[in-house]
Coordinates of C-alpha atoms and ligand atoms in Angstrom, one line a residue:
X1 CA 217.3 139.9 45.1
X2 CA 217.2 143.3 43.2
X3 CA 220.5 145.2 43.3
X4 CA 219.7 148.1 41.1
X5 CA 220.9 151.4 42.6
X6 CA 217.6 153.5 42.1
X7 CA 214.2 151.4 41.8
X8 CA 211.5 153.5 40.7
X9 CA 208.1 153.5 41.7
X10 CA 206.6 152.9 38.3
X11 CA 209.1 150.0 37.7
X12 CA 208.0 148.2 40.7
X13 CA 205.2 145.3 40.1
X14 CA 203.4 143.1 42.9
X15 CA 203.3 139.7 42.9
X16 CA 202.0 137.3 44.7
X17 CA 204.4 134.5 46.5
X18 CA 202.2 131.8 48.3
X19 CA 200.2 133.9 51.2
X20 CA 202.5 137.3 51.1
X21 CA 203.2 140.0 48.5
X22 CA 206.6 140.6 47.0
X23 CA 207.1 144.0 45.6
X24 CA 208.8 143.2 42.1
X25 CA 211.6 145.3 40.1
X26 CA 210.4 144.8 36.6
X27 CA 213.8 145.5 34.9
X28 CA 215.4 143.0 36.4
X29 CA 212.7 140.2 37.8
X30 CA 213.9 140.3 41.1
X31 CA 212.4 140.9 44.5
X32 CA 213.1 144.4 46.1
X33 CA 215.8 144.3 49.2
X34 CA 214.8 145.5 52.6
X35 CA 216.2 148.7 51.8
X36 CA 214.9 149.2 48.4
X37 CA 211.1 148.1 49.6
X38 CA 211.6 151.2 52.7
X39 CA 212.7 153.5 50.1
X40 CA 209.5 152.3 47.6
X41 CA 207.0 153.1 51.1
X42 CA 208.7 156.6 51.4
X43 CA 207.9 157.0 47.3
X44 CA 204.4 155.7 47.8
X45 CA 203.9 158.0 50.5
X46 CA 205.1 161.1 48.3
X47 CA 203.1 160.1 45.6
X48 CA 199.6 160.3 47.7
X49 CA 201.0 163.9 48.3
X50 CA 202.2 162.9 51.7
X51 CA 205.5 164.1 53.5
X52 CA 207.4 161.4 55.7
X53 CA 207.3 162.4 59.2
X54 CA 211.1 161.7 59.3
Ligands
ZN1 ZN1 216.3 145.7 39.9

């Protein structure tokens, strides 16, 4: 699993794992930990000029 500190949106690939898809770091190869994946929603949200509600 990804530990990178700070995962950027533009580093992040999808790939697809059987039936579900995995959002990818591509620097590293790994899969994205619960945390990172929340913190690459809150990015995607930004990025479609968005706020979070939080
Ligand atoms: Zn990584």
């Amino acid at each position: 699993m990804c530990e990178c500190p700070r995962v950027h949106l533009y580093e992040v690939e999808f790939k697809l794992a059987g039936m579900v898809v995995v959002p990818t770091h591509k620097n590293c190869g790994s899969a994205l930990g619960p945390k990172q994946a929340e913190q690459l929603q809150k990015d995607l949200v930004k990025s479609w000029g968005f706020e979070p509600d939080e």
